[in-house]
Tab-separated table of C-alpha atoms in Angstrom:
chain	number	residue	atom	x	y	z
A	1	MET	CA	-52.369	-7.770	1.670
A	2	THR	CA	-52.405	-4.149	1.977
A	3	PHE	CA	-49.060	-2.725	2.176
A	4	ALA	CA	-48.654	0.968	4.006
A	5	ARG	CA	-47.088	3.921	1.663
A	6	PRO	CA	-43.855	5.106	2.460
A	7	GLU	CA	-43.044	8.286	3.694
A	8	HIS	CA	-40.027	8.976	1.893
A	9	SER	CA	-40.225	11.380	-0.698
A	10	ILE	CA	-38.848	14.021	-2.436
A	11	ASP	CA	-39.680	17.631	-1.944
A	12	THR	CA	-40.679	19.031	-5.832
A	13	ASP	CA	-40.601	22.300	-4.204
A	14	THR	CA	-36.902	22.202	-4.671
A	15	LEU	CA	-36.509	21.474	-8.127
A	16	PRO	CA	-36.554	24.829	-10.436
A	17	ARG	CA	-40.171	25.699	-12.081
A	18	MET	CA	-40.565	26.653	-15.540
A	19	PRO	CA	-41.668	30.256	-15.544
A	20	ALA	CA	-45.360	31.030	-15.800
A	21	TRP	CA	-44.203	33.378	-18.625
A	22	VAL	CA	-43.010	30.920	-20.852
A	23	THR	CA	-46.016	28.705	-20.819
A	24	SER	CA	-48.541	31.096	-21.334
A	25	ALA	CA	-46.918	33.190	-23.802
A	26	ARG	CA	-48.209	32.647	-27.297
A	27	PRO	CA	-45.831	35.047	-29.446
A	28	GLU	CA	-45.610	35.980	-33.011
A	29	ALA	CA	-42.769	37.607	-34.153
A	30	PHE	CA	-39.669	35.177	-34.759
A	31	GLU	CA	-37.329	37.080	-32.160
A	32	ASP	CA	-39.889	36.708	-29.447
A	33	VAL	CA	-40.222	32.693	-30.299
A	34	ALA	CA	-36.258	32.349	-30.296
A	35	PHE	CA	-36.078	34.076	-27.049
A	36	LEU	CA	-38.966	31.673	-25.396
A	37	SER	CA	-37.175	28.568	-26.745
A	38	GLY	CA	-33.915	29.773	-25.350
A	39	ALA	CA	-35.308	30.691	-21.950
A	40	ALA	CA	-37.201	26.885	-21.919
A	41	LEU	CA	-34.207	25.430	-22.796
A	42	ASN	CA	-32.255	27.199	-20.213
A	43	HIS	CA	-34.682	26.247	-17.558
A	44	LEU	CA	-34.585	22.656	-18.948
A	45	HIS	CA	-30.487	22.775	-18.728
A	46	LEU	CA	-31.311	23.747	-14.955
A	47	VAL	CA	-33.768	20.962	-14.229
A	48	LEU	CA	-31.162	17.871	-15.836
A	49	GLY	CA	-28.419	19.319	-13.556
A	50	ARG	CA	-30.106	18.333	-10.382
A	51	GLU	CA	-28.950	15.071	-9.042
A	52	GLU	CA	-33.042	13.923	-7.935
A	53	VAL	CA	-33.845	13.477	-11.759
A	54	PRO	CA	-33.312	9.946	-13.284
A	55	LYS	CA	-31.841	11.824	-16.322
A	56	ALA	CA	-31.366	7.799	-18.006
A	57	LEU	CA	-35.264	7.309	-17.148
A	58	LEU	CA	-36.413	10.957	-18.357
A	59	ARG	CA	-34.082	10.097	-21.861
A	60	ASP	CA	-36.020	6.996	-22.162
A	61	ARG	CA	-39.410	8.305	-21.812
A	62	LEU	CA	-38.881	11.047	-24.177
A	63	ALA	CA	-37.670	8.317	-26.740
A	64	LEU	CA	-40.585	6.886	-26.385
A	65	ARG	CA	-42.435	10.059	-26.863
A	66	ALA	CA	-40.143	10.830	-29.914
A	67	ALA	CA	-40.847	7.032	-31.794
A	68	GLU	CA	-44.551	7.890	-31.141
A	69	ALA	CA	-44.431	10.806	-32.816
A	70	CYS	CA	-42.572	9.433	-35.959
A	71	ALA	CA	-45.010	6.671	-36.165
A	72	GLY	CA	-47.548	9.648	-36.654
A	73	PHE	CA	-45.078	11.177	-39.094
A	74	SER	CA	-45.143	8.182	-41.464
A	75	GLY	CA	-48.888	7.874	-41.287
A	76	ARG	CA	-48.791	4.296	-38.713
A	77	PRO	CA	-51.176	3.704	-35.980
A	78	GLU	CA	-48.817	2.465	-33.301
A	79	ARG	CA	-48.805	4.605	-29.913
A	80	ALA	CA	-46.933	4.121	-26.803
A	81	PRO	CA	-48.410	0.747	-26.160
A	82	GLU	CA	-47.754	-1.063	-29.246
A	83	LEU	CA	-44.477	0.607	-29.070
A	84	ARG	CA	-43.375	-0.882	-25.855
A	85	ASP	CA	-44.813	-4.196	-27.070
A	86	ALA	CA	-42.869	-4.195	-30.003
A	87	ILE	CA	-39.946	-3.998	-28.321
A	88	HIS	CA	-39.957	-4.825	-24.856
A	89	LEU	CA	-41.812	-8.771	-25.577
A	90	LEU	CA	-39.477	-9.456	-28.595
A	91	ARG	CA	-38.215	-13.206	-28.165
A	92	PRO	CA	-34.784	-14.195	-29.760
A	93	GLY	CA	-34.792	-13.826	-33.355
A	94	ASP	CA	-38.167	-11.689	-33.806
A	95	LEU	CA	-38.193	-8.455	-35.614
A	96	PRO	CA	-39.522	-5.460	-34.105
A	97	GLY	CA	-41.340	-4.105	-37.601
A	98	PRO	CA	-40.621	-0.413	-38.770
A	99	ALA	CA	-42.387	1.164	-35.706
A	100	GLY	CA	-39.957	-1.478	-33.386
A	101	GLU	CA	-37.066	-0.430	-35.311
A	102	THR	CA	-37.735	3.377	-34.978
A	103	TYR	CA	-38.272	3.004	-31.175
A	104	LEU	CA	-34.758	1.222	-30.806
A	105	ALA	CA	-33.448	3.900	-33.112
A	106	TRP	CA	-34.323	6.725	-30.121
A	107	ARG	CA	-33.446	4.054	-27.544
A	108	ARG	CA	-29.974	3.680	-28.613
A	109	ALA	CA	-29.422	7.294	-29.452
A	110	VAL	CA	-30.200	8.421	-26.081
A	111	GLU	CA	-28.137	5.715	-24.470
A	112	ARG	CA	-24.764	6.348	-25.030
A	113	PRO	CA	-22.908	10.334	-25.348
A	114	VAL	CA	-23.109	12.104	-28.281
A	115	SER	CA	-20.714	10.784	-30.833
A	116	ILE	CA	-20.232	9.754	-34.376
A	117	LYS	CA	-19.814	6.173	-33.119
A	118	ALA	CA	-23.016	6.416	-31.012
A	119	LEU	CA	-25.063	7.324	-33.542
A	120	GLY	CA	-24.161	5.427	-36.052
A	121	ARG	CA	-25.146	2.575	-33.645
A	122	ALA	CA	-28.658	4.228	-33.437
A	123	LEU	CA	-28.456	4.809	-37.561
A	124	PRO	CA	-27.168	1.758	-39.179
A	125	ILE	CA	-28.539	2.459	-42.318
A	126	LEU	CA	-26.280	5.936	-42.683
A	127	GLU	CA	-22.529	5.833	-43.236
A	128	LEU	CA	-20.258	7.636	-40.241
A	129	GLY	CA	-18.883	9.993	-42.584
A	130	GLN	CA	-22.207	11.170	-43.561
A	131	ILE	CA	-23.811	11.267	-40.404
A	132	ALA	CA	-20.490	13.559	-39.477
A	133	THR	CA	-21.514	15.438	-42.613
A	134	TRP	CA	-25.034	16.300	-41.470
A	135	LEU	CA	-24.070	16.662	-37.951
A	136	ASP	CA	-21.701	19.645	-38.054
A	137	THR	CA	-23.572	21.350	-41.098
A	138	GLY	CA	-25.243	23.682	-38.841
A	139	LYS	CA	-23.672	26.685	-36.990
A	140	GLY	CA	-25.162	29.678	-34.795
A	141	ALA	CA	-27.491	29.283	-31.574
A	142	PRO	CA	-28.600	26.028	-30.490
A	143	VAL	CA	-31.881	25.373	-31.761
A	144	THR	CA	-30.707	27.119	-35.243
A	145	ARG	CA	-27.563	24.479	-35.652
A	146	ALA	CA	-30.739	21.728	-34.828
A	147	ALA	CA	-32.732	23.244	-37.425
A	148	ILE	CA	-29.980	23.158	-39.978
A	149	ALA	CA	-29.073	19.970	-39.307
A	150	LEU	CA	-32.803	18.953	-39.680
A	151	ASP	CA	-32.884	20.846	-42.998
A	152	ALA	CA	-29.881	19.816	-44.813
A	153	VAL	CA	-30.945	15.663	-43.871
A	154	LEU	CA	-34.188	16.327	-45.227
A	155	THR	CA	-33.119	17.944	-48.178
A	156	GLU	CA	-30.896	15.532	-49.321
A	157	ALA	CA	-33.009	12.488	-48.078
A	158	PRO	CA	-37.157	13.741	-47.562
A	159	ARG	CA	-38.085	9.991	-46.299
A	160	ALA	CA	-35.598	10.092	-43.641
A	161	LYS	CA	-37.615	11.662	-40.855
A	162	VAL	CA	-36.163	9.387	-38.226
A	163	PRO	CA	-32.194	10.197	-38.901
A	164	ALA	CA	-33.159	13.789	-39.728
A	165	LEU	CA	-34.939	14.399	-35.900
A	166	ILE	CA	-31.980	12.048	-34.421
A	167	LEU	CA	-29.500	13.991	-35.652
A	168	ALA	CA	-30.986	17.334	-35.066
A	169	ASP	CA	-31.501	16.677	-31.555
A	170	ALA	CA	-28.120	15.388	-31.310
A	171	ALA	CA	-27.220	18.547	-32.923
A	172	LEU	CA	-28.875	20.349	-30.375
A	173	ALA	CA	-27.736	18.227	-27.490
A	174	GLN	CA	-23.980	19.164	-28.522
A	175	ALA	CA	-25.078	22.804	-28.694
A	176	LEU	CA	-26.399	23.459	-25.495
A	177	GLY	CA	-23.198	20.976	-23.666
A	178	TRP	CA	-25.253	18.385	-23.038
A	179	ASP	CA	-23.398	14.828	-23.312
A	180	ARG	CA	-26.604	12.659	-24.278
A	181	VAL	CA	-29.514	13.078	-27.007
A	182	VAL	CA	-32.742	14.792	-24.703
A	183	PRO	CA	-35.314	13.805	-27.407
A	184	LEU	CA	-37.331	17.168	-28.172
A	185	LEU	CA	-37.877	18.012	-31.567
A	186	ALA	CA	-39.972	15.326	-33.129
A	187	ALA	CA	-42.749	15.122	-30.276
A	188	GLY	CA	-43.119	19.186	-30.563
A	189	LEU	CA	-42.695	19.121	-34.640
A	190	LYS	CA	-46.323	18.650	-36.709
A	191	ARG	CA	-46.223	16.673	-39.990
A	192	THR	CA	-46.453	19.460	-42.057
A	193	ASP	CA	-43.307	21.148	-40.733
A	194	LEU	CA	-41.039	18.728	-41.992
A	195	ARG	CA	-42.240	19.923	-45.363
A	196	LYS	CA	-40.740	23.688	-44.681
A	197	ARG	CA	-37.433	24.443	-45.249
A	198	GLY	CA	-35.210	27.491	-44.152
A	199	ASP	CA	-36.519	30.536	-41.651
A	200	ASP	CA	-40.014	28.547	-41.710
A	201	LEU	CA	-38.558	25.695	-40.587
A	202	ARG	CA	-36.167	27.482	-37.725
A	203	LEU	CA	-39.436	28.982	-36.607
A	204	ALA	CA	-41.306	25.382	-36.328
A	205	CYS	CA	-38.097	24.467	-34.352
A	206	HIS	CA	-38.074	26.892	-32.428
A	207	ARG	CA	-41.437	26.430	-31.182
A	208	ALA	CA	-41.147	22.851	-31.032
A	209	VAL	CA	-38.334	22.967	-28.629
A	210	THR	CA	-40.521	25.514	-26.221
A	211	ALA	CA	-43.395	23.083	-25.980
A	212	SER	CA	-41.177	20.235	-25.288
A	213	ALA	CA	-38.741	21.564	-23.196
A	214	VAL	CA	-41.767	22.743	-20.820
A	215	GLU	CA	-42.916	19.379	-20.610
A	216	ALA	CA	-39.321	17.547	-20.535
A	217	ALA	CA	-38.984	19.809	-17.395
A	218	ARG	CA	-42.686	18.808	-15.874
A	219	LEU	CA	-41.965	15.236	-16.872
A	220	ALA	CA	-38.753	15.156	-15.274
A	221	VAL	CA	-39.960	16.391	-11.347
A	222	ASP	CA	-43.154	13.971	-11.795
A	223	LEU	CA	-40.239	11.672	-12.311
A	224	ALA	CA	-37.853	12.558	-9.391
A	225	ARG	CA	-41.023	12.327	-7.196
A	226	ARG	CA	-41.653	8.762	-8.222
A	227	ALA	CA	-37.864	7.562	-8.193
A	228	SER	CA	-37.521	8.858	-4.386
A	229	LEU	CA	-40.324	6.562	-3.717
A	230	LEU	CA	-38.862	4.067	-5.462
A	231	LYS	CA	-35.411	4.501	-3.381
A	232	GLY	CA	-37.722	4.832	-0.619
A	233	VAL	CA	-39.009	1.455	-0.586
A	234	ALA	CA	-36.322	-0.377	-1.924
A	235	PRO	CA	-34.746	-1.780	1.466
A	236	LYS	CA	-37.808	-3.202	2.140
A	237	LEU	CA	-37.545	-5.809	-0.600
A	238	ARG	CA	-36.093	-8.660	0.576
A	239	ALA	CA	-36.067	-10.692	-2.671
A	240	LYS	CA	-32.086	-11.589	-4.147
A	241	GLY	CA	-31.780	-9.279	-7.115
A	242	ALA	CA	-34.105	-6.616	-6.084
A	243	GLY	CA	-31.400	-4.047	-5.961
A	244	ALA	CA	-30.594	-4.629	-9.672
A	245	ALA	CA	-34.030	-4.434	-10.721
A	246	VAL	CA	-34.765	-1.478	-9.007
A	247	LYS	CA	-31.541	0.126	-10.996
A	248	ILE	CA	-33.392	-1.244	-14.026
A	249	PHE	CA	-36.563	0.701	-13.420
A	250	LEU	CA	-34.661	3.683	-12.613
A	251	THR	CA	-33.193	3.572	-15.976
A	252	GLN	CA	-35.861	2.449	-18.366
A	253	ASP	CA	-39.488	3.582	-19.226
A	254	ALA	CA	-40.739	0.034	-19.182
A	255	VAL	CA	-39.558	-3.616	-18.177
A	256	ALA	CA	-40.902	-6.643	-18.519
A	257	PRO	CA	-40.489	-9.269	-15.388
A	258	SER	CA	-38.318	-11.414	-17.779
A	259	ALA	CA	-35.687	-8.620	-17.727
A	260	LEU	CA	-35.050	-8.843	-14.190
A	261	PRO	CA	-32.254	-10.604	-13.005
A	262	LEU	CA	-34.518	-13.077	-10.640
A	263	PRO	CA	-36.167	-16.038	-11.581
A	264	ASP	CA	-39.346	-15.452	-13.827
A	265	ARG	CA	-41.975	-16.137	-10.814
A	266	ALA	CA	-39.883	-13.755	-8.249
A	267	ALA	CA	-39.534	-11.447	-11.026
A	268	ARG	CA	-43.380	-11.335	-11.216
A	269	ARG	CA	-44.035	-11.415	-7.307
A	270	LEU	CA	-41.477	-8.609	-7.172
A	271	CYS	CA	-43.304	-6.203	-9.858
A	272	ASP	CA	-46.625	-7.119	-8.243
A	273	ARG	CA	-45.732	-5.945	-4.689
A	274	LEU	CA	-43.790	-2.845	-6.310
A	275	VAL	CA	-47.131	-1.728	-7.514
A	276	ASP	CA	-48.450	-2.858	-4.034
A	277	LEU	CA	-45.990	0.204	-2.216
A	278	GLY	CA	-46.948	2.236	-5.240
A	279	ALA	CA	-43.860	2.353	-6.176
A	280	VAL	CA	-44.266	1.512	-9.798
A	281	ARG	CA	-47.145	0.882	-12.155
A	282	GLU	CA	-48.688	-1.631	-14.605
A	283	LEU	CA	-48.544	0.038	-17.541
A	284	THR	CA	-50.617	-2.324	-20.271
A	285	GLY	CA	-54.035	-3.767	-18.305
A	286	ARG	CA	-53.455	-7.098	-18.901
A	287	ASP	CA	-53.600	-10.078	-16.871
A	288	THR	CA	-50.358	-11.345	-18.897
A	289	PHE	CA	-47.818	-10.142	-20.739
A	290	ARG	CA	-47.664	-7.545	-18.147
A	291	LEU	CA	-44.882	-4.687	-18.072
A	292	TYR	CA	-44.399	-1.876	-15.701
A	293	GLY	CA	-42.816	1.160	-15.220
A	294	VAL	CA	-41.867	4.046	-12.633
């Protein structure tokens, strides 16, 4: 049976667009690179302030990208599909493995408002006092503070790339007045960048923030459109618990039917109907152990 696609949609033209001179410029001088990162962050700040943007979903999807980048930094083969499976298909008592632990750390880092306690939950291997020291290391403009925090952690603990990047993004969020971590640095940095220090690392961070902020803003607009579509079809869903299920889809990158507040068979039927309505996508391409997302 084919369902008509709902007409309810968001006009993405109302969301601010990243200026073309930010996306097309290829500056070399430090002050020009820093200026562009500031412009890109300012634009992202405006986008994040819009009610239409599903911010929790955006952060969760950026957390996946950050975890994927960190897996690459460690020389691991896991990419987004494997990371999703490692977390969303876990059975009680199972361990997620090293890559899954990295993904869990990023997800926990973005879930709650930035605080020493929340970062300690994401990074249980670190003492809260050490987190506080590293987080408050940097002074100055936002990207500078983030780069100094990243430098400080990697200087003292060169192998602690995941904690270093999470704390750097936390420092960036605090400097920008954001209440939660928005993962930007990991996806924009190269493996060789993490061996840099001082001004070289700061320059790499400015470039990374520019590239990632541009991509995050683009993703935010896309998710705003998809979220609007999902909200539009929600009244068509008659299954008990469908409203709560929709809220889960609007906050998580991927969802297993077993995670929805419905009986297993009803959850699978709901997911299939949402796919038919064009409101969510099946993410795995498998016939079994499927995952769905906006």
